[in-house]
Amino acid sequence: CFYITAGTLVVLLCVRWKDTYEREKDTCNVWVILLPCVFFAAFFSDKYTVLDVCWAFSQALQGFAMLPQYIHVYRDKNENTDTILMGFVVLRGGYRVMYGVNWVVRYHSEGVTIAQAYVSLLLTCVFLFDFCAYRVRGR
């Protein structure tokens, strides 16, 4: 029920605000994101069960999740980038960093080591740091 509701909401939002879509700034190639994630999931899963491979894929994919938004902001020639977009990017990146810190704390308290979570944290931190440095430099 949740997936049907969420999918319907996404379709309705896309139809409602289709005039605000800026195709020239949406240049992120999905295959550049998906192929490394598939490779990572195929070669770095712990147990190679369907669930474990899917979880490893989702961890890698979450590391790249913000990349399309970063590229959109980089392509935006307007100095006054939408505040909502900027807030979303920073808050989403901060959430991912805190998620990664959770795994670091779990490693120190419980001895849990999950390489996929650490790789996802590393990717998130690299992309978020690059984005923040780009914004601070003022383009």
PDB file of C-alpha atoms in Angstrom:
ATOM      1  CA  CYS A   1       0.000   0.000   0.000  1.00  0.00           C
ATOM      2  CA  PHE A   2       2.854   2.396   0.877  1.00  0.00           C
ATOM      3  CA  TYR A   3       4.629   1.817  -2.442  1.00  0.00           C
ATOM      4  CA  ILE A   4       1.458   2.367  -4.439  1.00  0.00           C
ATOM      5  CA  THR A   5       0.741   5.596  -2.549  1.00  0.00           C
ATOM      6  CA  ALA A   6       4.313   6.839  -2.897  1.00  0.00           C
ATOM      7  CA  GLY A   7       4.429   5.960  -6.599  1.00  0.00           C
ATOM      8  CA  THR A   8       1.112   7.694  -7.241  1.00  0.00           C
ATOM      9  CA  LEU A   9       2.315  10.775  -5.378  1.00  0.00           C
ATOM     10  CA  VAL A  10       5.506  10.929  -7.446  1.00  0.00           C
ATOM     11  CA  VAL A  11       3.557  10.648 -10.704  1.00  0.00           C
ATOM     12  CA  LEU A  12       1.093  13.337  -9.615  1.00  0.00           C
ATOM     13  CA  LEU A  13       3.918  15.678  -8.581  1.00  0.00           C
ATOM     14  CA  CYS A  14       5.692  15.135 -11.897  1.00  0.00           C
ATOM     15  CA  VAL A  15       2.519  15.932 -13.817  1.00  0.00           C
ATOM     16  CA  ARG A  16       1.677  18.958 -11.660  1.00  0.00           C
ATOM     17  CA  TRP A  17       5.131  20.588 -11.870  1.00  0.00           C
ATOM     18  CA  LYS A  18       6.348  19.330 -15.255  1.00  0.00           C
ATOM     19  CA  ASP A  19       6.834  22.927 -16.439  1.00  0.00           C
ATOM     20  CA  THR A  20       9.506  23.512 -13.783  1.00  0.00           C
ATOM     21  CA  TYR A  21      11.718  20.654 -15.010  1.00  0.00           C
ATOM     22  CA  GLU A  22      15.004  21.952 -16.434  1.00  0.00           C
ATOM     23  CA  ARG A  23      16.284  19.281 -18.812  1.00  0.00           C
ATOM     24  CA  GLU A  24      19.505  21.144 -19.692  1.00  0.00           C
ATOM     25  CA  LYS A  25      20.629  20.963 -16.050  1.00  0.00           C
ATOM     26  CA  ASP A  26      19.636  17.309 -15.623  1.00  0.00           C
ATOM     27  CA  THR A  27      22.719  15.794 -17.228  1.00  0.00           C
ATOM     28  CA  CYS A  28      23.556  13.051 -14.761  1.00  0.00           C
ATOM     29  CA  ASN A  29      23.918   9.726 -16.555  1.00  0.00           C
ATOM     30  CA  VAL A  30      22.120   7.054 -14.521  1.00  0.00           C
ATOM     31  CA  TRP A  31      24.333   4.266 -15.878  1.00  0.00           C
ATOM     32  CA  VAL A  32      27.426   5.953 -14.447  1.00  0.00           C
ATOM     33  CA  ILE A  33      25.797   5.567 -11.038  1.00  0.00           C
ATOM     34  CA  LEU A  34      24.146   2.154 -11.439  1.00  0.00           C
ATOM     35  CA  LEU A  35      27.042   0.174 -12.957  1.00  0.00           C
ATOM     36  CA  PRO A  36      29.545   0.801 -10.128  1.00  0.00           C
ATOM     37  CA  CYS A  37      26.790   0.005  -7.607  1.00  0.00           C
ATOM     38  CA  VAL A  38      25.991  -3.296  -9.328  1.00  0.00           C
ATOM     39  CA  PHE A  39      29.712  -4.128  -9.459  1.00  0.00           C
ATOM     40  CA  PHE A  40      30.097  -3.273  -5.783  1.00  0.00           C
ATOM     41  CA  ALA A  41      27.094  -5.381  -4.783  1.00  0.00           C
ATOM     42  CA  ALA A  42      28.236  -8.344  -6.879  1.00  0.00           C
ATOM     43  CA  PHE A  43      31.783  -8.427  -5.558  1.00  0.00           C
ATOM     44  CA  PHE A  44      31.546  -7.101  -2.014  1.00  0.00           C
ATOM     45  CA  SER A  45      28.508  -8.856  -0.555  1.00  0.00           C
ATOM     46  CA  ASP A  46      29.136 -10.908   2.562  1.00  0.00           C
ATOM     47  CA  LYS A  47      26.889 -13.926   1.995  1.00  0.00           C
ATOM     48  CA  TYR A  48      25.794 -13.617  -1.656  1.00  0.00           C
ATOM     49  CA  THR A  49      22.155 -14.197  -0.866  1.00  0.00           C
ATOM     50  CA  VAL A  50      19.565 -12.171  -2.782  1.00  0.00           C
ATOM     51  CA  LEU A  51      18.834 -10.087   0.313  1.00  0.00           C
ATOM     52  CA  ASP A  52      22.521  -9.439   1.034  1.00  0.00           C
ATOM     53  CA  VAL A  53      23.322  -8.461  -2.561  1.00  0.00           C
ATOM     54  CA  CYS A  54      20.307  -6.133  -2.665  1.00  0.00           C
ATOM     55  CA  TRP A  55      21.360  -4.575   0.653  1.00  0.00           C
ATOM     56  CA  ALA A  56      24.928  -4.041  -0.603  1.00  0.00           C
ATOM     57  CA  PHE A  57      23.530  -2.499  -3.792  1.00  0.00           C
ATOM     58  CA  SER A  58      21.309  -0.136  -1.796  1.00  0.00           C
ATOM     59  CA  GLN A  59      24.231   0.906   0.415  1.00  0.00           C
ATOM     60  CA  ALA A  60      26.375   1.743  -2.602  1.00  0.00           C
ATOM     61  CA  LEU A  61      23.465   3.484  -4.334  1.00  0.00           C
ATOM     62  CA  GLN A  62      22.816   5.677  -1.305  1.00  0.00           C
ATOM     63  CA  GLY A  63      26.383   6.917  -1.524  1.00  0.00           C
ATOM     64  CA  PHE A  64      25.594   8.210  -5.016  1.00  0.00           C
ATOM     65  CA  ALA A  65      22.012   9.308  -4.295  1.00  0.00           C
ATOM     66  CA  MET A  66      22.734  13.009  -4.075  1.00  0.00           C
ATOM     67  CA  LEU A  67      24.923  13.158  -7.178  1.00  0.00           C
ATOM     68  CA  PRO A  68      22.100  14.259  -9.545  1.00  0.00           C
ATOM     69  CA  GLN A  69      21.223  17.153  -7.212  1.00  0.00           C
ATOM     70  CA  TYR A  70      24.876  18.201  -7.008  1.00  0.00           C
ATOM     71  CA  ILE A  71      25.175  18.172 -10.789  1.00  0.00           C
ATOM     72  CA  HIS A  72      21.969  20.196 -11.108  1.00  0.00           C
ATOM     73  CA  VAL A  73      23.349  22.866  -8.772  1.00  0.00           C
ATOM     74  CA  TYR A  74      26.713  22.872 -10.596  1.00  0.00           C
ATOM     75  CA  ARG A  75      24.916  23.444 -13.912  1.00  0.00           C
ATOM     76  CA  ASP A  76      22.766  26.243 -12.503  1.00  0.00           C
ATOM     77  CA  LYS A  77      24.178  29.534 -13.797  1.00  0.00           C
ATOM     78  CA  ASN A  78      21.863  31.499 -11.513  1.00  0.00           C
ATOM     79  CA  GLU A  79      23.744  32.710  -8.438  1.00  0.00           C
ATOM     80  CA  ASN A  80      20.557  32.484  -6.381  1.00  0.00           C
ATOM     81  CA  THR A  81      20.098  28.738  -6.378  1.00  0.00           C
ATOM     82  CA  ASP A  82      16.781  27.751  -4.909  1.00  0.00           C
ATOM     83  CA  THR A  83      16.993  27.781  -1.104  1.00  0.00           C
ATOM     84  CA  ILE A  84      14.797  24.714  -0.847  1.00  0.00           C
ATOM     85  CA  LEU A  85      17.130  22.737  -3.126  1.00  0.00           C
ATOM     86  CA  MET A  86      20.180  23.874  -1.178  1.00  0.00           C
ATOM     87  CA  GLY A  87      18.530  22.965   2.121  1.00  0.00           C
ATOM     88  CA  PHE A  88      17.516  19.572   0.774  1.00  0.00           C
ATOM     89  CA  VAL A  89      21.020  18.798  -0.443  1.00  0.00           C
ATOM     90  CA  VAL A  90      22.699  19.814   2.812  1.00  0.00           C
ATOM     91  CA  LEU A  91      20.145  18.119   5.072  1.00  0.00           C
ATOM     92  CA  ARG A  92      20.128  14.902   3.029  1.00  0.00           C
ATOM     93  CA  GLY A  93      23.916  14.847   3.009  1.00  0.00           C
ATOM     94  CA  GLY A  94      23.978  15.474   6.757  1.00  0.00           C
ATOM     95  CA  TYR A  95      21.532  12.625   7.294  1.00  0.00           C
ATOM     96  CA  ARG A  96      23.775  10.267   5.329  1.00  0.00           C
ATOM     97  CA  VAL A  97      26.831  11.352   7.315  1.00  0.00           C
ATOM     98  CA  MET A  98      24.967  10.679  10.580  1.00  0.00           C
ATOM     99  CA  TYR A  99      23.912   7.281   9.228  1.00  0.00           C
ATOM    100  CA  GLY A 100      27.576   6.500   8.600  1.00  0.00           C
ATOM    101  CA  VAL A 101      28.552   7.729  12.062  1.00  0.00           C
ATOM    102  CA  ASN A 102      25.981   5.256  13.412  1.00  0.00           C
ATOM    103  CA  TRP A 103      27.965   2.407  11.825  1.00  0.00           C
ATOM    104  CA  VAL A 104      31.239   3.741  13.219  1.00  0.00           C
ATOM    105  CA  VAL A 105      29.709   3.883  16.713  1.00  0.00           C
ATOM    106  CA  ARG A 106      28.295   0.373  16.286  1.00  0.00           C
ATOM    107  CA  TYR A 107      31.759  -0.831  15.298  1.00  0.00           C
ATOM    108  CA  HIS A 108      33.282   0.586  18.478  1.00  0.00           C
ATOM    109  CA  SER A 109      30.479  -0.513  20.799  1.00  0.00           C
ATOM    110  CA  GLU A 110      29.393  -3.848  19.288  1.00  0.00           C
ATOM    111  CA  GLY A 111      32.249  -4.818  16.981  1.00  0.00           C
ATOM    112  CA  VAL A 112      29.943  -4.734  13.932  1.00  0.00           C
ATOM    113  CA  THR A 113      31.908  -4.306  10.714  1.00  0.00           C
ATOM    114  CA  ILE A 114      29.984  -3.756   7.505  1.00  0.00           C
ATOM    115  CA  ALA A 115      32.198  -2.613   4.645  1.00  0.00           C
ATOM    116  CA  GLN A 116      29.263  -1.527   2.495  1.00  0.00           C
ATOM    117  CA  ALA A 117      28.174   1.060   5.069  1.00  0.00           C
ATOM    118  CA  TYR A 118      31.692   2.473   5.308  1.00  0.00           C
ATOM    119  CA  VAL A 119      32.031   2.776   1.532  1.00  0.00           C
ATOM    120  CA  SER A 120      28.659   4.518   1.402  1.00  0.00           C
ATOM    121  CA  LEU A 121      29.791   6.903   4.156  1.00  0.00           C
ATOM    122  CA  LEU A 122      33.016   7.639   2.304  1.00  0.00           C
ATOM    123  CA  LEU A 123      31.196   8.400  -0.963  1.00  0.00           C
ATOM    124  CA  THR A 124      28.663  10.602   0.799  1.00  0.00           C
ATOM    125  CA  CYS A 125      31.370  12.550   2.628  1.00  0.00           C
ATOM    126  CA  VAL A 126      33.451  13.060  -0.531  1.00  0.00           C
ATOM    127  CA  PHE A 127      30.477  14.293  -2.574  1.00  0.00           C
ATOM    128  CA  LEU A 128      29.095  16.454   0.258  1.00  0.00           C
ATOM    129  CA  PHE A 129      32.507  17.998   0.986  1.00  0.00           C
ATOM    130  CA  ASP A 130      33.002  18.760  -2.702  1.00  0.00           C
ATOM    131  CA  PHE A 131      29.552  20.336  -2.899  1.00  0.00           C
ATOM    132  CA  CYS A 132      30.087  22.482   0.213  1.00  0.00           C
ATOM    133  CA  ALA A 133      33.546  23.565  -0.991  1.00  0.00           C
ATOM    134  CA  TYR A 134      32.019  24.493  -4.351  1.00  0.00           C
ATOM    135  CA  ARG A 135      29.333  26.594  -2.666  1.00  0.00           C
ATOM    136  CA  VAL A 136      31.786  28.293  -0.275  1.00  0.00           C
ATOM    137  CA  ARG A 137      34.175  29.188  -3.118  1.00  0.00           C
ATOM    138  CA  GLY A 138      31.240  30.897  -4.777  1.00  0.00           C
ATOM    139  CA  ARG A 139      31.533  28.966  -8.028  1.00  0.00           C
TER     140      ARG A 139
END
